[in-house]
JSON list of C-alpha atoms in Angstrom, two decimals:
[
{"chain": "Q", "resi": 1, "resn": "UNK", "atom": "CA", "xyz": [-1.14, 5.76, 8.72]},
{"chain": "Q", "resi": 2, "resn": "UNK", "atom": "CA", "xyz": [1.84, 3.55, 7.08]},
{"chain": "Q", "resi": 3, "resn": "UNK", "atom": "CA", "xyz": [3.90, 6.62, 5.69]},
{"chain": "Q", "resi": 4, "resn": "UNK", "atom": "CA", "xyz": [3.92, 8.60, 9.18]},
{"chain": "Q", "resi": 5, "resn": "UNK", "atom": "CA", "xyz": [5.25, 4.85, 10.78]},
{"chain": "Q", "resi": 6, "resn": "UNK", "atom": "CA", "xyz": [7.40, 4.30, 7.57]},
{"chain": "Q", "resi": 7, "resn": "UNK", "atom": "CA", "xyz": [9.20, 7.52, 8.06]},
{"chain": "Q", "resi": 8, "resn": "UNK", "atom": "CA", "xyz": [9.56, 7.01, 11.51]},
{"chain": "Q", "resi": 9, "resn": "UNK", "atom": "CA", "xyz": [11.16, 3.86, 10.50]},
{"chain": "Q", "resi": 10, "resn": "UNK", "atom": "CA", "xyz": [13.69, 5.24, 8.21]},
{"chain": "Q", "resi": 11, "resn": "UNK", "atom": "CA", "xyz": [14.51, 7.93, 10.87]},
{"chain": "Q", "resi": 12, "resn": "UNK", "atom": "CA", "xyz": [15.52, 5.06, 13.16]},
{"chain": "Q", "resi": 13, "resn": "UNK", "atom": "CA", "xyz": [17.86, 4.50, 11.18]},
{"chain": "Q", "resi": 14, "resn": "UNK", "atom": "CA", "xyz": [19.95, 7.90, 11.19]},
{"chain": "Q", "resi": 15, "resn": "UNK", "atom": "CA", "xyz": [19.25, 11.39, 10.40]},
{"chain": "Q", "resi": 16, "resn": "UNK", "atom": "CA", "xyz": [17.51, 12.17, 7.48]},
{"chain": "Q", "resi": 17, "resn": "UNK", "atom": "CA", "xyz": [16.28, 14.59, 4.80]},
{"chain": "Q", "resi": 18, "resn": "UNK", "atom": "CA", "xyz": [12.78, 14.91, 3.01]},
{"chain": "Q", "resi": 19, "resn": "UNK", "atom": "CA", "xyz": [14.27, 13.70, 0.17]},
{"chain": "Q", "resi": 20, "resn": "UNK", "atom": "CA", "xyz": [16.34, 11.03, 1.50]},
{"chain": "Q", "resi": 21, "resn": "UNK", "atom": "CA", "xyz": [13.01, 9.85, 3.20]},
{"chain": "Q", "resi": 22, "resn": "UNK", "atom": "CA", "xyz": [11.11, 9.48, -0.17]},
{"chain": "Q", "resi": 23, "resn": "UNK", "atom": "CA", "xyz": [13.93, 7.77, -1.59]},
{"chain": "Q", "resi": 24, "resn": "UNK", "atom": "CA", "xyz": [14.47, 5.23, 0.70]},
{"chain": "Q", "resi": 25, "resn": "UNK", "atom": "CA", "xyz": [10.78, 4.69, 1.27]},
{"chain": "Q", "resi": 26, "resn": "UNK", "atom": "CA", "xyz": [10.27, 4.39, -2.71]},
{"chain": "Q", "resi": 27, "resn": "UNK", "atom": "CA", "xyz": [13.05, 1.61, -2.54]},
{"chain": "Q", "resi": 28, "resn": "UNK", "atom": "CA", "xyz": [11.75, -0.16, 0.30]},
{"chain": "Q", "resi": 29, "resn": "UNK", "atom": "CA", "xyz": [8.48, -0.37, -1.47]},
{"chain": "Q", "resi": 30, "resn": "UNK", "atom": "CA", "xyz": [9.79, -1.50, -4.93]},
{"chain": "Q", "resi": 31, "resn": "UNK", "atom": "CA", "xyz": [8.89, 1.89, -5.72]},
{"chain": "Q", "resi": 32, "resn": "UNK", "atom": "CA", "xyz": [5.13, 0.16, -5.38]},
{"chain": "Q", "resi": 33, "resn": "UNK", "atom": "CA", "xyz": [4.13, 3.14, -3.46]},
{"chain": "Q", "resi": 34, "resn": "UNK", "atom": "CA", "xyz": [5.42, 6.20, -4.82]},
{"chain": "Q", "resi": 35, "resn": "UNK", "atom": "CA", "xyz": [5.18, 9.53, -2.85]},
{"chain": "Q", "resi": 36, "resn": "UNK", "atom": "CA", "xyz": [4.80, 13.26, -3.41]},
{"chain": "Q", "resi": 37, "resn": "UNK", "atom": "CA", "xyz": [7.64, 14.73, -1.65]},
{"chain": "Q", "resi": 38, "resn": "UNK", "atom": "CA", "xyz": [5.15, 17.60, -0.54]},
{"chain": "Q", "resi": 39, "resn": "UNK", "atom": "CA", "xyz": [3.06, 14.40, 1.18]},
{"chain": "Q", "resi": 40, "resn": "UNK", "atom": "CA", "xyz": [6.48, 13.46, 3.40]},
{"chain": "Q", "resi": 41, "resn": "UNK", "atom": "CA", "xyz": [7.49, 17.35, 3.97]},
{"chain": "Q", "resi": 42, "resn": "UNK", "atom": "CA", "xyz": [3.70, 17.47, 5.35]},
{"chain": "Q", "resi": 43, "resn": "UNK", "atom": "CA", "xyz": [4.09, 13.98, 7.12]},
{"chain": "Q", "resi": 44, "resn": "UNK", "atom": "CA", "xyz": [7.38, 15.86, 8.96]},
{"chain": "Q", "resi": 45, "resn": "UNK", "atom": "CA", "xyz": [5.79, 18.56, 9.95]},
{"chain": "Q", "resi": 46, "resn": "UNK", "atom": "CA", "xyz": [2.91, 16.86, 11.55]},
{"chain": "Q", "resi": 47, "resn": "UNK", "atom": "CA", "xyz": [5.50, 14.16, 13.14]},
{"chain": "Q", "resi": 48, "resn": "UNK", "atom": "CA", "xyz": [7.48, 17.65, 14.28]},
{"chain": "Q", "resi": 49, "resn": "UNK", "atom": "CA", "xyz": [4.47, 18.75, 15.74]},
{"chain": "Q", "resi": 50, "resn": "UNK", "atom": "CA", "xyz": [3.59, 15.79, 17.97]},
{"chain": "Q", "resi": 51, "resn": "UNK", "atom": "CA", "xyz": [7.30, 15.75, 19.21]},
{"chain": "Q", "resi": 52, "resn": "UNK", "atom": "CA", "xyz": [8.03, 12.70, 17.50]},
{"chain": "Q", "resi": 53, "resn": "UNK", "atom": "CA", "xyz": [11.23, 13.93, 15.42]},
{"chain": "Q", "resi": 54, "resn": "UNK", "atom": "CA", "xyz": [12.98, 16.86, 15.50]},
{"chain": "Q", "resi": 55, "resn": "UNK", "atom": "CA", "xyz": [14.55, 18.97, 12.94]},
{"chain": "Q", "resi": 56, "resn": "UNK", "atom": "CA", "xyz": [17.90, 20.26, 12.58]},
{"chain": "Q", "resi": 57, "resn": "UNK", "atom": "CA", "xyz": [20.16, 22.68, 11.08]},
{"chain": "Q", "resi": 58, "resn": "UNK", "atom": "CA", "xyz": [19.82, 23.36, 7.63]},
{"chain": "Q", "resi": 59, "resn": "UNK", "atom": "CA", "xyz": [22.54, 21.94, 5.32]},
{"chain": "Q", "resi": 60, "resn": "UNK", "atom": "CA", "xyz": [24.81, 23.97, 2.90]},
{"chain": "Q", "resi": 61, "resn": "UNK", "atom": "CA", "xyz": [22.10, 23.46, 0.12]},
{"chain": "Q", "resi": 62, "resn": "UNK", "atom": "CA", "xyz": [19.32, 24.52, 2.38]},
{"chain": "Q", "resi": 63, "resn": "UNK", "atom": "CA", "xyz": [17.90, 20.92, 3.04]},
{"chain": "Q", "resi": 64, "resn": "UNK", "atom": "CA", "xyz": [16.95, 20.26, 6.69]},
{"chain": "Q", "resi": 65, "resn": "UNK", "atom": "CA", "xyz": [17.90, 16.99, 8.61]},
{"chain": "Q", "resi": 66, "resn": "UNK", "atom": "CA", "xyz": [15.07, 15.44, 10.87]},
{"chain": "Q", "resi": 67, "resn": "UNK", "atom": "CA", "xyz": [16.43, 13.15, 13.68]},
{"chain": "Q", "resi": 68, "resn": "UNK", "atom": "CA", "xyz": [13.54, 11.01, 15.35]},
{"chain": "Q", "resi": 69, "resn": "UNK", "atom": "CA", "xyz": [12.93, 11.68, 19.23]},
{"chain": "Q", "resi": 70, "resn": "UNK", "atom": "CA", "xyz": [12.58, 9.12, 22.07]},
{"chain": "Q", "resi": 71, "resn": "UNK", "atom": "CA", "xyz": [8.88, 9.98, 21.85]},
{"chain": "Q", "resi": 72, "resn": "UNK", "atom": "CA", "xyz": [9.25, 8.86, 17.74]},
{"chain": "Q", "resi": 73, "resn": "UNK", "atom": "CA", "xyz": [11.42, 5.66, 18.99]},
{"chain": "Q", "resi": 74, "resn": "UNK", "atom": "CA", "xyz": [8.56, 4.52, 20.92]},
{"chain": "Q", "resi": 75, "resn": "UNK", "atom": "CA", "xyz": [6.31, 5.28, 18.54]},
{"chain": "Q", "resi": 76, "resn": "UNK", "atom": "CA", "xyz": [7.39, 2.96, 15.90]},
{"chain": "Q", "resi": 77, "resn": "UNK", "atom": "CA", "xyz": [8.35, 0.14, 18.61]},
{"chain": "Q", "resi": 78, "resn": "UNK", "atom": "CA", "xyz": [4.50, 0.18, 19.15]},
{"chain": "Q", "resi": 79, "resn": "UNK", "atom": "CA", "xyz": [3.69, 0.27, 15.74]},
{"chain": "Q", "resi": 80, "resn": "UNK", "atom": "CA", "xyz": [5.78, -2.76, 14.81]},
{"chain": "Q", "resi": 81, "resn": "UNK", "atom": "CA", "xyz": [4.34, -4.24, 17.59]},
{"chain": "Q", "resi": 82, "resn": "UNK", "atom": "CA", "xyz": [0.78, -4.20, 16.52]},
{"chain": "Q", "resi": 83, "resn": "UNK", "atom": "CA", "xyz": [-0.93, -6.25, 14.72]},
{"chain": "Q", "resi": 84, "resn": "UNK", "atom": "CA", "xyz": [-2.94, -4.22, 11.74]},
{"chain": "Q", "resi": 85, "resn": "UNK", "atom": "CA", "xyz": [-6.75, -4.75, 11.87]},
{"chain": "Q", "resi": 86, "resn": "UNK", "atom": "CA", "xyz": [-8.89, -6.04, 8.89]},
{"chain": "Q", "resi": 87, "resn": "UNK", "atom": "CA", "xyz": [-10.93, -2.80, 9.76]},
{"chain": "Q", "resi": 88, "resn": "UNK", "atom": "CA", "xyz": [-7.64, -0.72, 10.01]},
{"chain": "Q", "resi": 89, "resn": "UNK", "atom": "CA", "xyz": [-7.82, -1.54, 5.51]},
{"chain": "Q", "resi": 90, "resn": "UNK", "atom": "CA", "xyz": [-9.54, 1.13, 3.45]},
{"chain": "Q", "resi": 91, "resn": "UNK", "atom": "CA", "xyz": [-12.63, -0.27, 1.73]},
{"chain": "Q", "resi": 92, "resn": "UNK", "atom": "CA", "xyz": [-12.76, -2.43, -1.00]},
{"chain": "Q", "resi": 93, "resn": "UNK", "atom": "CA", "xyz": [-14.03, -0.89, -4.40]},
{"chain": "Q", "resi": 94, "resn": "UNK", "atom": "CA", "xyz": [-14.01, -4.08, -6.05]},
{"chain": "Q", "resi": 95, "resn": "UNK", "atom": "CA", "xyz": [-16.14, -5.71, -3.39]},
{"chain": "Q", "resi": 96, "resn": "UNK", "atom": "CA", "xyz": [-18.67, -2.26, -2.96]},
{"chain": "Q", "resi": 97, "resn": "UNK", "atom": "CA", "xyz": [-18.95, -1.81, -7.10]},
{"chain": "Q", "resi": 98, "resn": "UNK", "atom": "CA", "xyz": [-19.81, -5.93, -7.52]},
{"chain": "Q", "resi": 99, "resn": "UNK", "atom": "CA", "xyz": [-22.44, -5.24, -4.61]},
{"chain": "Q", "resi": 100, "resn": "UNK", "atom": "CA", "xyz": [-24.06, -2.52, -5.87]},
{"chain": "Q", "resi": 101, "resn": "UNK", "atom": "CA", "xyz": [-23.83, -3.74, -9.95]},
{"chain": "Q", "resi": 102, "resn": "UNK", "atom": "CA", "xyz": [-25.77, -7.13, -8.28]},
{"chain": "Q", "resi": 103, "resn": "UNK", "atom": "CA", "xyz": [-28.34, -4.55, -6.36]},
{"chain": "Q", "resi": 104, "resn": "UNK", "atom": "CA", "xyz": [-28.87, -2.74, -9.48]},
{"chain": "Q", "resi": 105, "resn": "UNK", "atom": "CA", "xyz": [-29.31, -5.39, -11.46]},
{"chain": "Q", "resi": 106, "resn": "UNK", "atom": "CA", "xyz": [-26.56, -4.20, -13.84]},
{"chain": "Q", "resi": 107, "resn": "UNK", "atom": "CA", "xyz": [-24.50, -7.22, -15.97]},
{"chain": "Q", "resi": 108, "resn": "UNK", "atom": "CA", "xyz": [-21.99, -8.90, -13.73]},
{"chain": "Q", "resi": 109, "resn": "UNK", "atom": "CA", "xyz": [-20.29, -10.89, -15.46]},
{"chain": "Q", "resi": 110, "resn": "UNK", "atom": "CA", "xyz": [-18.63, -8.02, -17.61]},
{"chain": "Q", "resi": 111, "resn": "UNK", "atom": "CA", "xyz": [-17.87, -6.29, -14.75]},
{"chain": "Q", "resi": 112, "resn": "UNK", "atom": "CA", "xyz": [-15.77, -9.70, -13.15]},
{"chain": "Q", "resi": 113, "resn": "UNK", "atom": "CA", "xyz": [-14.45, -10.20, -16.73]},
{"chain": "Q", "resi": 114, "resn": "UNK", "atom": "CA", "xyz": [-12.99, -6.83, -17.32]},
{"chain": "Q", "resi": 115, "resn": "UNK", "atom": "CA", "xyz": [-11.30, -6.82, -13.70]},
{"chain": "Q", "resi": 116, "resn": "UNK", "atom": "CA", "xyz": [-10.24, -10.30, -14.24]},
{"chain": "Q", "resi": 117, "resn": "UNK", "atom": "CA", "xyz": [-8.31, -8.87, -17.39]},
{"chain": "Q", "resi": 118, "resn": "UNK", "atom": "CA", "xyz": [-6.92, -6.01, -15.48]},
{"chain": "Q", "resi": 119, "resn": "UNK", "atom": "CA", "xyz": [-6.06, -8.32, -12.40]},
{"chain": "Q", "resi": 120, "resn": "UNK", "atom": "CA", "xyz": [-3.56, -10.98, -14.41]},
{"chain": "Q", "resi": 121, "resn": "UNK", "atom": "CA", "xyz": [-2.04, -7.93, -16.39]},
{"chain": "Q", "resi": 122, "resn": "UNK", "atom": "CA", "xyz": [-1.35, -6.33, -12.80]},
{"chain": "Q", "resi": 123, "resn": "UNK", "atom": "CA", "xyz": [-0.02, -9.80, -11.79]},
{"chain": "Q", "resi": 124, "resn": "UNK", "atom": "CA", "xyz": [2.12, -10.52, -14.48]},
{"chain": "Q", "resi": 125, "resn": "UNK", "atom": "CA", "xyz": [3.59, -6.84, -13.67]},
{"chain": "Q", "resi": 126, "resn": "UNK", "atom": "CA", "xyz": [3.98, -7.28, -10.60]},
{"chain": "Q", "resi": 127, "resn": "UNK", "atom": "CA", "xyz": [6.08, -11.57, -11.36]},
{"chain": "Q", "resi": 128, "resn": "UNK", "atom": "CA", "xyz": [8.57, -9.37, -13.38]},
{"chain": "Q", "resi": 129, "resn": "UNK", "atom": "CA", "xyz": [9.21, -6.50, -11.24]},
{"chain": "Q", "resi": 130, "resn": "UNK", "atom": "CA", "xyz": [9.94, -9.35, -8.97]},
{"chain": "Q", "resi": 131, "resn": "UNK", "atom": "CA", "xyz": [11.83, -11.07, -10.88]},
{"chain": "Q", "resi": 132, "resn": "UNK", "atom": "CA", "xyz": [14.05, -7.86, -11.23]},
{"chain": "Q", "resi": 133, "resn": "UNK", "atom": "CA", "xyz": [14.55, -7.15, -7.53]},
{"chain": "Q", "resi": 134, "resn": "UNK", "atom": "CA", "xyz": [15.30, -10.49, -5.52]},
{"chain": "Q", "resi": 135, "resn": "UNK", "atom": "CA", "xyz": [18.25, -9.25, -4.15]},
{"chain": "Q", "resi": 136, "resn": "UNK", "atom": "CA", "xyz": [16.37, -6.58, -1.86]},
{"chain": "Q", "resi": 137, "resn": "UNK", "atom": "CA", "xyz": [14.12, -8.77, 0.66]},
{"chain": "Q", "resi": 138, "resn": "UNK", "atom": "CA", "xyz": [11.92, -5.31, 1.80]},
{"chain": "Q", "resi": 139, "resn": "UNK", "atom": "CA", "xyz": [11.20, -4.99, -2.07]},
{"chain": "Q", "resi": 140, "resn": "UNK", "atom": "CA", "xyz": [10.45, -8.88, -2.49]},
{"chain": "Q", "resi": 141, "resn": "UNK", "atom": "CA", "xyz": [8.64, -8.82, 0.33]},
{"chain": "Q", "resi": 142, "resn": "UNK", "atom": "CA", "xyz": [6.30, -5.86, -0.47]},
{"chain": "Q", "resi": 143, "resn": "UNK", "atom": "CA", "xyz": [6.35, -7.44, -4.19]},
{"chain": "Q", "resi": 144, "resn": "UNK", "atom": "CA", "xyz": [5.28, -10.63, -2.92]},
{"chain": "Q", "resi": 145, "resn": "UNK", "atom": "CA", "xyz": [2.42, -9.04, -0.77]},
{"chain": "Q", "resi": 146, "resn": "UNK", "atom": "CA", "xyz": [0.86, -7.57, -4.06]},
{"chain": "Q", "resi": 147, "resn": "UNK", "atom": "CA", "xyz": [0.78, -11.00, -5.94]},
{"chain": "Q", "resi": 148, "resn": "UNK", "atom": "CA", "xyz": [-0.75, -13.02, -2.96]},
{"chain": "Q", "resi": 149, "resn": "UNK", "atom": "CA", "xyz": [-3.21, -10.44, -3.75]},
{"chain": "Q", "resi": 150, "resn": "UNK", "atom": "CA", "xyz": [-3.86, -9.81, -7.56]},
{"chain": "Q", "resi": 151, "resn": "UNK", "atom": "CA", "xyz": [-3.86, -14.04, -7.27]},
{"chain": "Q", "resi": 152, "resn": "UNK", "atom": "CA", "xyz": [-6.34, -14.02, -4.06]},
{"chain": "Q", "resi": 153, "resn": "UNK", "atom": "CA", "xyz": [-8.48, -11.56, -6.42]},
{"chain": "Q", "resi": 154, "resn": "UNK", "atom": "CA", "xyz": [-8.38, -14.12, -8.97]},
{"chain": "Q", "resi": 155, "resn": "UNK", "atom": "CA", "xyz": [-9.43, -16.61, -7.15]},
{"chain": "Q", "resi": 156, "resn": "UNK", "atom": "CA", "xyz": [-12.47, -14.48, -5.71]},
{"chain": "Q", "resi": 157, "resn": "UNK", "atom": "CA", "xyz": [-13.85, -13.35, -8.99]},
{"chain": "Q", "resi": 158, "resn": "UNK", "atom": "CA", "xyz": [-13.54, -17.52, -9.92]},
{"chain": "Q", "resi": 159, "resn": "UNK", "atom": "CA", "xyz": [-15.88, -17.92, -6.18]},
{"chain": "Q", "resi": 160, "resn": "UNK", "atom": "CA", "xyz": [-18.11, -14.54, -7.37]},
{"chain": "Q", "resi": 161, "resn": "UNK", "atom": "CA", "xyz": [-18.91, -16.01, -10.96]},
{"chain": "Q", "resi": 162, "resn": "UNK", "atom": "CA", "xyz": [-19.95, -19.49, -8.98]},
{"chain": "Q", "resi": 163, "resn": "UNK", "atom": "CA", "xyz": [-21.89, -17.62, -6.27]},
{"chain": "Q", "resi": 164, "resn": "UNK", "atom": "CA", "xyz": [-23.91, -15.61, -9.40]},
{"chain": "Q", "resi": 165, "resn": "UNK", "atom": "CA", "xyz": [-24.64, -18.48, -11.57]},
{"chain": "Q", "resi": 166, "resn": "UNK", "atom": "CA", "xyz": [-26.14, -20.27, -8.91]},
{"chain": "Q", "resi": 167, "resn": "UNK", "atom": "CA", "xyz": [-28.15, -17.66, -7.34]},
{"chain": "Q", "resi": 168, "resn": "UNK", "atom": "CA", "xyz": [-31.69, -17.46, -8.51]},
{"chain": "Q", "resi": 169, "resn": "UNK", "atom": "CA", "xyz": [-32.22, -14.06, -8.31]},
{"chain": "Q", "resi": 170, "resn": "UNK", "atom": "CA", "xyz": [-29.18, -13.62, -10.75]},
{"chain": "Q", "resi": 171, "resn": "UNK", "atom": "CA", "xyz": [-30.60, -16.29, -13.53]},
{"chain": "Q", "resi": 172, "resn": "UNK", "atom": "CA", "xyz": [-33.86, -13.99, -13.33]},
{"chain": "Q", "resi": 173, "resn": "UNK", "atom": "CA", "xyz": [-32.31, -10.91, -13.98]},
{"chain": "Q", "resi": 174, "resn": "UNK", "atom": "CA", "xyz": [-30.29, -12.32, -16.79]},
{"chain": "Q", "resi": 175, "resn": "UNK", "atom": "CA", "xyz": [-33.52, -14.18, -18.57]}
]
């Protein structure tokens, strides 16, 4: 999971505290991927757990400083160093509610239309958040990531309409 490796990451770095961690993550991200500070206190204890950082004394305002191990340096040295999977992705829900709407026979073509509207707002979003933060690469990169995809969307729901309008089994269902 990216937040275990991203925290690892950020430990790499330095000693650290949970809310230090979400912080930095957040910023990283272009605050694209916000987290639950209960999600990274969890995320420490598991990396704790599997000897992969190691906690130390608590602070004057009671905050605890995690230091990664050897164990945790090797860790994310193996993570950077592999590639991520297609199959490593969660599902699609966009490709698995299409699917199913053209196995039901439900309308289509609303369905593409409505989550082409929702797409270009999300991508005109995402060109101005960008536009805001091209001083930080990790943000731009991250940013950049997430309109490659609201524009690869695009252009899938452009191939989906195509595919539909010349399937037969679609013109029946809509005569």
């Amino acid at each position: 999971m990216a937040i275990r490796q991203g925290l690892l990451a950020l430990l790499s770095r330095g000693p650290r505290y949970g809310y230090q961690l979400r912080a930095e993550f957040e910023e990283s991200t272009g605050a694209t991927w916000p987290l639950n500070i209960g999600q990274v206190y969890t995320t420490l204890a598991r990396l704790e757990r599997d000897g992969l950082v190691a906690p130390g004394e608590q602070d004057d305002q009671g905050r605890v400083v995690y230091a990664i191990t050897e164990a945790g340096r090797a860790e994310t040295e193996r993570w950077f160093a592999t590639p991520v999977a297609q199959t490593d992705r969660p599902r699609d829900e966009l490709v698995i509610k299409l699917a199913m709407a053209v196995t039901a026979g439900t309308g289509v073509r609303p369905i593409i239309q409505a989550q082409r509207t929702a797409t270009m707002g999300t991508l005109q979003r995402l060109t101005r958040a960008r536009r805001a933060s091209a001083e930080d690469p990790a943000q731009r990169l991250v940013l950049d990531s997430m309109i490659f995809q609201a524009e690869a969307e695009q252009r899938w729901l452009d191939h989906c309409e195509a595919v539909l309008a010349a399937s037969p089994q679609t013109q029946e269902r809509q005569a």
